[in-house]
PDB file of C-alpha atoms in Angstrom:
ATOM      1  CA  MET G  27      55.643 115.868 116.336  1.00 61.00           C
ATOM      2  CA  ALA G  28      55.960 113.906 113.103  1.00 70.00           C
ATOM      3  CA  ASP G  29      59.510 112.800 112.277  1.00 91.00           C
ATOM      4  CA  LEU G  30      60.379 113.704 108.669  1.00 94.00           C
ATOM      5  CA  GLN G  31      63.502 111.529 108.714  1.00 95.00           C
ATOM      6  CA  ALA G  32      61.269 108.573 109.617  1.00 96.00           C
ATOM      7  CA  LEU G  33      58.900 109.595 106.804  1.00 96.00           C
ATOM      8  CA  ALA G  34      61.805 109.548 104.333  1.00 96.00           C
ATOM      9  CA  GLU G  35      62.871 106.117 105.618  1.00 97.00           C
ATOM     10  CA  ALA G  36      59.329 104.727 105.268  1.00 97.00           C
ATOM     11  CA  LEU G  37      59.316 105.941 101.666  1.00 97.00           C
ATOM     12  CA  ILE G  38      62.709 104.350 100.966  1.00 96.00           C
ATOM     13  CA  LYS G  39      61.299 101.041 102.273  1.00 96.00           C
ATOM     14  CA  GLY G  40      58.217 101.502 100.085  1.00 96.00           C
ATOM     15  CA  ASP G  41      55.788 101.369 103.013  1.00 97.00           C
ATOM     16  CA  ARG G  42      52.865 103.224 101.413  1.00 97.00           C
ATOM     17  CA  ASN G  43      50.504 102.934 104.398  1.00 97.00           C
ATOM     18  CA  LYS G  44      53.116 104.332 106.765  1.00 97.00           C
ATOM     19  CA  VAL G  45      53.988 107.173 104.377  1.00 97.00           C
ATOM     20  CA  VAL G  46      50.301 108.142 104.096  1.00 97.00           C
ATOM     21  CA  GLU G  47      49.803 107.930 107.860  1.00 96.00           C
ATOM     22  CA  MET G  48      52.953 109.959 108.645  1.00 97.00           C
ATOM     23  CA  THR G  49      52.114 112.617 106.030  1.00 96.00           C
ATOM     24  CA  LYS G  50      48.669 113.031 107.624  1.00 96.00           C
ATOM     25  CA  GLN G  51      50.306 113.254 111.064  1.00 96.00           C
ATOM     26  CA  ALA G  52      52.815 115.880 109.891  1.00 96.00           C
ATOM     27  CA  LEU G  53      49.962 118.022 108.552  1.00 95.00           C
ATOM     28  CA  ALA G  54      47.980 117.511 111.780  1.00 95.00           C
ATOM     29  CA  ASP G  55      51.076 118.695 113.682  1.00 95.00           C
ATOM     30  CA  LYS G  56      50.937 121.913 111.586  1.00 94.00           C
ATOM     31  CA  MET G  57      54.282 121.259 109.914  1.00 95.00           C
ATOM     32  CA  ALA G  58      54.952 123.383 106.815  1.00 94.00           C
ATOM     33  CA  PRO G  59      53.831 121.520 103.656  1.00 94.00           C
ATOM     34  CA  ALA G  60      57.084 122.519 101.901  1.00 93.00           C
ATOM     35  CA  ALA G  61      59.127 120.938 104.723  1.00 94.00           C
ATOM     36  CA  ILE G  62      57.093 117.714 104.556  1.00 95.00           C
ATOM     37  CA  LEU G  63      57.670 117.626 100.786  1.00 93.00           C
ATOM     38  CA  ASN G  64      61.382 118.497 100.772  1.00 92.00           C
ATOM     39  CA  ASP G  65      62.637 116.924 104.002  1.00 94.00           C
ATOM     40  CA  GLY G  66      60.324 113.898 103.920  1.00 95.00           C
ATOM     41  CA  LEU G  67      59.092 112.755 100.520  1.00 94.00           C
ATOM     42  CA  ILE G  68      61.725 114.266  98.201  1.00 92.00           C
ATOM     43  CA  ALA G  69      64.553 113.387 100.622  1.00 94.00           C
ATOM     44  CA  GLY G  70      63.422 109.752 100.595  1.00 95.00           C
ATOM     45  CA  MET G  71      62.994 109.547  96.816  1.00 92.00           C
ATOM     46  CA  SER G  72      66.386 111.166  96.344  1.00 91.00           C
ATOM     47  CA  VAL G  73      68.020 108.304  98.294  1.00 94.00           C
ATOM     48  CA  VAL G  74      66.133 105.768  96.153  1.00 93.00           C
ATOM     49  CA  GLY G  75      67.370 107.556  93.016  1.00 90.00           C
ATOM     50  CA  LYS G  76      70.998 107.489  94.189  1.00 91.00           C
ATOM     51  CA  ARG G  77      70.755 103.788  95.074  1.00 94.00           C
ATOM     52  CA  PHE G  78      69.151 103.044  91.704  1.00 91.00           C
ATOM     53  CA  LYS G  79      71.994 104.845  89.895  1.00 88.00           C
ATOM     54  CA  ALA G  80      74.525 102.830  91.912  1.00 92.00           C
ATOM     55  CA  ASN G  81      72.719  99.536  91.104  1.00 91.00           C
ATOM     56  CA  GLU G  82      71.981  98.996  94.803  1.00 95.00           C
ATOM     57  CA  VAL G  83      68.235  98.778  94.123  1.00 93.00           C
ATOM     58  CA  TYR G  84      66.362  97.837  90.955  1.00 90.00           C
ATOM     59  CA  VAL G  85      63.172  98.741  89.072  1.00 87.00           C
ATOM     60  CA  PRO G  86      60.740  96.852  91.397  1.00 91.00           C
ATOM     61  CA  GLU G  87      62.053  98.671  94.505  1.00 93.00           C
ATOM     62  CA  VAL G  88      61.865 102.028  92.709  1.00 90.00           C
ATOM     63  CA  LEU G  89      58.269 101.350  91.649  1.00 89.00           C
ATOM     64  CA  ILE G  90      57.291 100.423  95.221  1.00 94.00           C
ATOM     65  CA  ALA G  91      58.959 103.565  96.624  1.00 94.00           C
ATOM     66  CA  ALA G  92      57.287 105.685  93.930  1.00 90.00           C
ATOM     67  CA  ARG G  93      53.899 104.210  94.835  1.00 92.00           C
ATOM     68  CA  ALA G  94      54.542 105.180  98.470  1.00 95.00           C
ATOM     69  CA  MET G  95      55.513 108.707  97.399  1.00 93.00           C
ATOM     70  CA  LYS G  96      52.349 108.990  95.296  1.00 91.00           C
ATOM     71  CA  GLY G  97      50.289 108.060  98.364  1.00 95.00           C
ATOM     72  CA  GLY G  98      51.964 110.787 100.406  1.00 95.00           C
ATOM     73  CA  MET G  99      51.608 113.344  97.584  1.00 93.00           C
ATOM     74  CA  GLU G 100      47.862 112.689  97.317  1.00 93.00           C
ATOM     75  CA  ILE G 101      47.514 113.746 100.966  1.00 95.00           C
ATOM     76  CA  LEU G 102      49.986 116.633 100.706  1.00 93.00           C
ATOM     77  CA  GLN G 103      48.981 118.180  97.355  1.00 90.00           C
ATOM     78  CA  PRO G 104      45.990 120.240  98.601  1.00 92.00           C
ATOM     79  CA  ALA G 105      48.113 121.655 101.448  1.00 93.00           C
ATOM     80  CA  LEU G 106      50.949 122.530  99.017  1.00 91.00           C
ATOM     81  CA  VAL G 107      48.490 124.357  96.740  1.00 88.00           C
ATOM     82  CA  ALA G 108      46.928 126.198  99.710  1.00 91.00           C
ATOM     83  CA  ALA G 109      50.399 127.231 100.911  1.00 91.00           C
ATOM     84  CA  GLY G 110      51.354 128.444  97.423  1.00 90.00           C
ATOM     85  CA  VAL G 111      54.283 126.014  97.123  1.00 89.00           C
ATOM     86  CA  GLN G 112      55.387 125.903  93.496  1.00 89.00           C
ATOM     87  CA  PRO G 113      57.095 122.965  91.752  1.00 91.00           C
ATOM     88  CA  VAL G 114      60.721 123.460  90.627  1.00 92.00           C
ATOM     89  CA  ALA G 115      59.512 123.615  86.998  1.00 97.00           C
ATOM     90  CA  THR G 116      57.100 121.856  84.633  1.00 97.00           C
ATOM     91  CA  ILE G 117      58.283 118.979  82.443  1.00 98.00           C
ATOM     92  CA  VAL G 118      56.296 117.469  79.571  1.00 98.00           C
ATOM     93  CA  LEU G 119      57.129 113.761  79.278  1.00 98.00           C
ATOM     94  CA  GLY G 120      56.247 111.211  76.611  1.00 98.00           C
ATOM     95  CA  THR G 121      57.373 108.257  74.500  1.00 97.00           C
ATOM     96  CA  VAL G 122      57.814 109.254  70.847  1.00 97.00           C
ATOM     97  CA  LYS G 123      55.584 108.322  67.902  1.00 97.00           C
ATOM     98  CA  GLY G 124      55.643 104.646  66.939  1.00 97.00           C
ATOM     99  CA  ASP G 125      56.902 103.524  70.368  1.00 96.00           C
ATOM    100  CA  LEU G 126      54.486 102.061  72.913  1.00 95.00           C
ATOM    101  CA  HIS G 127      56.986 101.365  75.700  1.00 92.00           C
ATOM    102  CA  ASP G 128      56.178 103.126  78.940  1.00 91.00           C
ATOM    103  CA  ILE G 129      58.060 101.499  81.856  1.00 88.00           C
ATOM    104  CA  GLY G 130      61.166 103.643  81.317  1.00 89.00           C
ATOM    105  CA  LYS G 131      59.049 106.754  80.801  1.00 94.00           C
ATOM    106  CA  ASN G 132      57.060 106.050  83.955  1.00 91.00           C
ATOM    107  CA  LEU G 133      60.249 105.577  85.975  1.00 89.00           C
ATOM    108  CA  VAL G 134      61.588 108.902  84.692  1.00 94.00           C
ATOM    109  CA  GLY G 135      58.292 110.563  85.625  1.00 93.00           C
ATOM    110  CA  MET G 136      58.467 109.177  89.156  1.00 88.00           C
ATOM    111  CA  MET G 137      62.062 110.303  89.606  1.00 91.00           C
ATOM    112  CA  LEU G 138      61.287 113.798  88.285  1.00 93.00           C
ATOM    113  CA  THR G 139      58.261 114.090  90.578  1.00 90.00           C
ATOM    114  CA  GLY G 140      60.540 112.934  93.400  1.00 87.00           C
ATOM    115  CA  GLY G 141      62.937 115.717  92.391  1.00 89.00           C
ATOM    116  CA  GLY G 142      60.262 118.378  92.911  1.00 91.00           C
ATOM    117  CA  PHE G 143      59.148 118.840  89.290  1.00 94.00           C
ATOM    118  CA  LYS G 144      55.570 118.982  88.027  1.00 94.00           C
ATOM    119  CA  VAL G 145      55.372 116.232  85.401  1.00 96.00           C
ATOM    120  CA  VAL G 146      52.801 116.320  82.601  1.00 97.00           C
ATOM    121  CA  ASP G 147      52.838 112.773  81.192  1.00 97.00           C
ATOM    122  CA  ILE G 148      51.376 112.764  77.669  1.00 98.00           C
ATOM    123  CA  GLY G 149      51.721 108.993  77.215  1.00 97.00           C
ATOM    124  CA  THR G 150      53.189 106.815  74.475  1.00 97.00           C
ATOM    125  CA  ASP G 151      53.203 106.941  70.651  1.00 98.00           C
ATOM    126  CA  VAL G 152      53.222 110.761  70.812  1.00 98.00           C
ATOM    127  CA  PRO G 153      53.683 112.700  67.541  1.00 98.00           C
ATOM    128  CA  ALA G 154      55.901 115.790  67.401  1.00 98.00           C
ATOM    129  CA  GLU G 155      52.998 118.247  67.195  1.00 98.00           C
ATOM    130  CA  LYS G 156      51.485 116.857  70.400  1.00 98.00           C
ATOM    131  CA  PHE G 157      54.788 117.403  72.267  1.00 98.00           C
ATOM    132  CA  VAL G 158      54.870 121.007  70.991  1.00 98.00           C
ATOM    133  CA  GLU G 159      51.228 121.631  71.901  1.00 98.00           C
ATOM    134  CA  ALA G 160      51.688 120.190  75.435  1.00 98.00           C
ATOM    135  CA  CYS G 161      54.827 122.301  76.001  1.00 98.00           C
ATOM    136  CA  LYS G 162      52.942 125.463  74.967  1.00 97.00           C
ATOM    137  CA  THR G 163      49.797 124.663  76.987  1.00 97.00           C
ATOM    138  CA  ASN G 164      51.730 123.833  80.165  1.00 97.00           C
ATOM    139  CA  ASN G 165      54.457 126.480  79.730  1.00 97.00           C
ATOM    140  CA  ALA G 166      56.973 123.649  80.143  1.00 98.00           C
ATOM    141  CA  ALA G 167      60.610 124.377  80.934  1.00 98.00           C
ATOM    142  CA  ILE G 168      61.656 120.956  79.620  1.00 98.00           C
ATOM    143  CA  CYS G 169      60.348 118.468  77.065  1.00 98.00           C
ATOM    144  CA  ALA G 170      61.495 114.922  77.941  1.00 98.00           C
ATOM    145  CA  MET G 171      61.332 112.215  75.264  1.00 98.00           C
ATOM    146  CA  SER G 172      61.764 108.473  75.615  1.00 97.00           C
ATOM    147  CA  ALA G 173      62.376 105.758  72.984  1.00 96.00           C
ATOM    148  CA  LEU G 174      63.169 102.072  73.399  1.00 94.00           C
ATOM    149  CA  LEU G 175      63.396 101.166  69.709  1.00 95.00           C
ATOM    150  CA  THR G 176      66.169 102.246  67.338  1.00 95.00           C
ATOM    151  CA  THR G 177      63.473 102.585  64.652  1.00 96.00           C
ATOM    152  CA  THR G 178      61.656 105.292  66.645  1.00 97.00           C
ATOM    153  CA  MET G 179      64.740 107.315  67.602  1.00 97.00           C
ATOM    154  CA  PRO G 180      64.448 109.529  64.463  1.00 97.00           C
ATOM    155  CA  GLN G 181      61.125 110.775  65.887  1.00 98.00           C
ATOM    156  CA  MET G 182      63.143 112.536  68.598  1.00 98.00           C
ATOM    157  CA  ALA G 183      64.809 114.576  65.869  1.00 98.00           C
ATOM    158  CA  GLU G 184      61.340 115.424  64.513  1.00 98.00           C
ATOM    159  CA  VAL G 185      60.237 116.700  67.923  1.00 98.00           C
ATOM    160  CA  VAL G 186      63.368 118.852  68.327  1.00 98.00           C
ATOM    161  CA  LYS G 187      62.816 120.250  64.811  1.00 97.00           C
ATOM    162  CA  ALA G 188      59.132 120.982  65.549  1.00 98.00           C
ATOM    163  CA  MET G 189      60.027 122.690  68.849  1.00 98.00           C
ATOM    164  CA  LYS G 190      62.535 124.943  67.087  1.00 96.00           C
ATOM    165  CA  ALA G 191      60.068 125.720  64.274  1.00 97.00           C
ATOM    166  CA  ALA G 192      57.476 126.724  66.892  1.00 97.00           C
ATOM    167  CA  GLY G 193      60.005 129.055  68.518  1.00 97.00           C
ATOM    168  CA  LEU G 194      59.777 127.286  71.885  1.00 96.00           C
ATOM    169  CA  LYS G 195      62.304 128.176  74.569  1.00 95.00           C
ATOM    170  CA  THR G 196      61.632 124.751  76.164  1.00 97.00           C
ATOM    171  CA  LYS G 197      64.730 122.574  76.596  1.00 98.00           C
ATOM    172  CA  ALA G 198      64.637 119.094  75.014  1.00 98.00           C
ATOM    173  CA  ILE G 199      66.066 116.071  76.817  1.00 98.00           C
ATOM    174  CA  ILE G 200      66.128 112.507  75.525  1.00 98.00           C
ATOM    175  CA  GLY G 201      66.705 109.022  76.926  1.00 96.00           C
ATOM    176  CA  GLY G 202      66.016 105.321  76.444  1.00 94.00           C
ATOM    177  CA  ALA G 203      67.978 102.103  75.951  1.00 91.00           C
ATOM    178  CA  PRO G 204      69.382 102.776  72.429  1.00 95.00           C
ATOM    179  CA  VAL G 205      69.856 106.541  72.910  1.00 96.00           C
ATOM    180  CA  THR G 206      73.357 108.008  73.333  1.00 96.00           C
ATOM    181  CA  GLN G 207      75.009 111.351  74.000  1.00 97.00           C
ATOM    182  CA  SER G 208      76.324 111.437  70.422  1.00 97.00           C
ATOM    183  CA  PHE G 209      72.769 110.990  69.072  1.00 98.00           C
ATOM    184  CA  CYS G 210      71.656 113.812  71.371  1.00 98.00           C
ATOM    185  CA  ASP G 211      74.370 116.075  69.916  1.00 97.00           C
ATOM    186  CA  GLU G 212      73.528 114.984  66.367  1.00 97.00           C
ATOM    187  CA  ILE G 213      69.829 115.965  66.601  1.00 98.00           C
ATOM    188  CA  GLY G 214      70.446 119.167  68.571  1.00 97.00           C
ATOM    189  CA  ALA G 215      68.690 118.136  71.795  1.00 97.00           C
ATOM    190  CA  ASP G 216      69.761 120.001  74.949  1.00 98.00           C
ATOM    191  CA  GLY G 217      70.426 117.029  77.204  1.00 97.00           C
ATOM    192  CA  TYR G 218      70.723 113.245  77.438  1.00 97.00           C
ATOM    193  CA  SER G 219      70.047 111.037  80.414  1.00 95.00           C
ATOM    194  CA  PRO G 220      71.419 107.462  80.571  1.00 92.00           C
ATOM    195  CA  ASP G 221      68.912 106.393  83.248  1.00 89.00           C
ATOM    196  CA  ALA G 222      65.795 107.524  85.109  1.00 88.00           C
ATOM    197  CA  ALA G 223      67.622 108.846  88.177  1.00 87.00           C
ATOM    198  CA  SER G 224      70.042 110.918  86.064  1.00 92.00           C
ATOM    199  CA  ALA G 225      67.091 112.653  84.381  1.00 94.00           C
ATOM    200  CA  VAL G 226      66.644 114.740  87.531  1.00 93.00           C
ATOM    201  CA  ASP G 227      70.306 115.867  87.506  1.00 93.00           C
ATOM    202  CA  THR G 228      70.205 116.581  83.748  1.00 95.00           C
ATOM    203  CA  SER G 229      67.005 118.631  84.097  1.00 96.00           C
ATOM    204  CA  LYS G 230      68.275 120.652  87.060  1.00 95.00           C
ATOM    205  CA  ALA G 231      71.612 121.294  85.340  1.00 96.00           C
ATOM    206  CA  LEU G 232      69.858 122.562  82.182  1.00 96.00           C
ATOM    207  CA  LEU G 233      67.763 124.968  84.259  1.00 95.00           C
ATOM    208  CA  GLY G 234      70.747 126.091  86.334  1.00 94.00           C
ATOM    209  CA  LEU G 235      69.247 124.743  89.573  1.00 86.00           C
TER     210      LEU G 235
END
């Protein structure tokens, strides 16, 4: 039988080939897709997230682990769909209008995927109306915005305003190097995350999970 603890450890080490191979083996052994996801892939990514928050690993290690998780997810996804396994919730993610930075956004997306969320990444330089449209189309529980420039931070306020005007029940969370909790309070966003790993905790707390 496949060893899900070993699968988690392979993911933590960023060994993509081993993660793919072990995911295939777990499915061949008729293990439940939800167990492979939760006790293997998500368990491993959760450790990476905790280590990242504690400054024990850095961006390159997280990217390598995320690549390994993506490899495992590609194998597992059809089995999850067939088994009717639902993601925790859907999150629309993007960098706000005028800002082309995507490394932070991509890291957040990887961490959220590793936390069991379905992430709809709408890219960079995203205007407020596109955030609103994506939240409606995907029935998103959370709208996550990123900004790296102080000059683009006001766009976050525009998105929050547009979401309220559209009557969306979607929660808004923000993050990025210049963003603070006080700015979050000022613009009426629902949550602030100081780093990629904390985005998972913030999102789960907002949804009462």
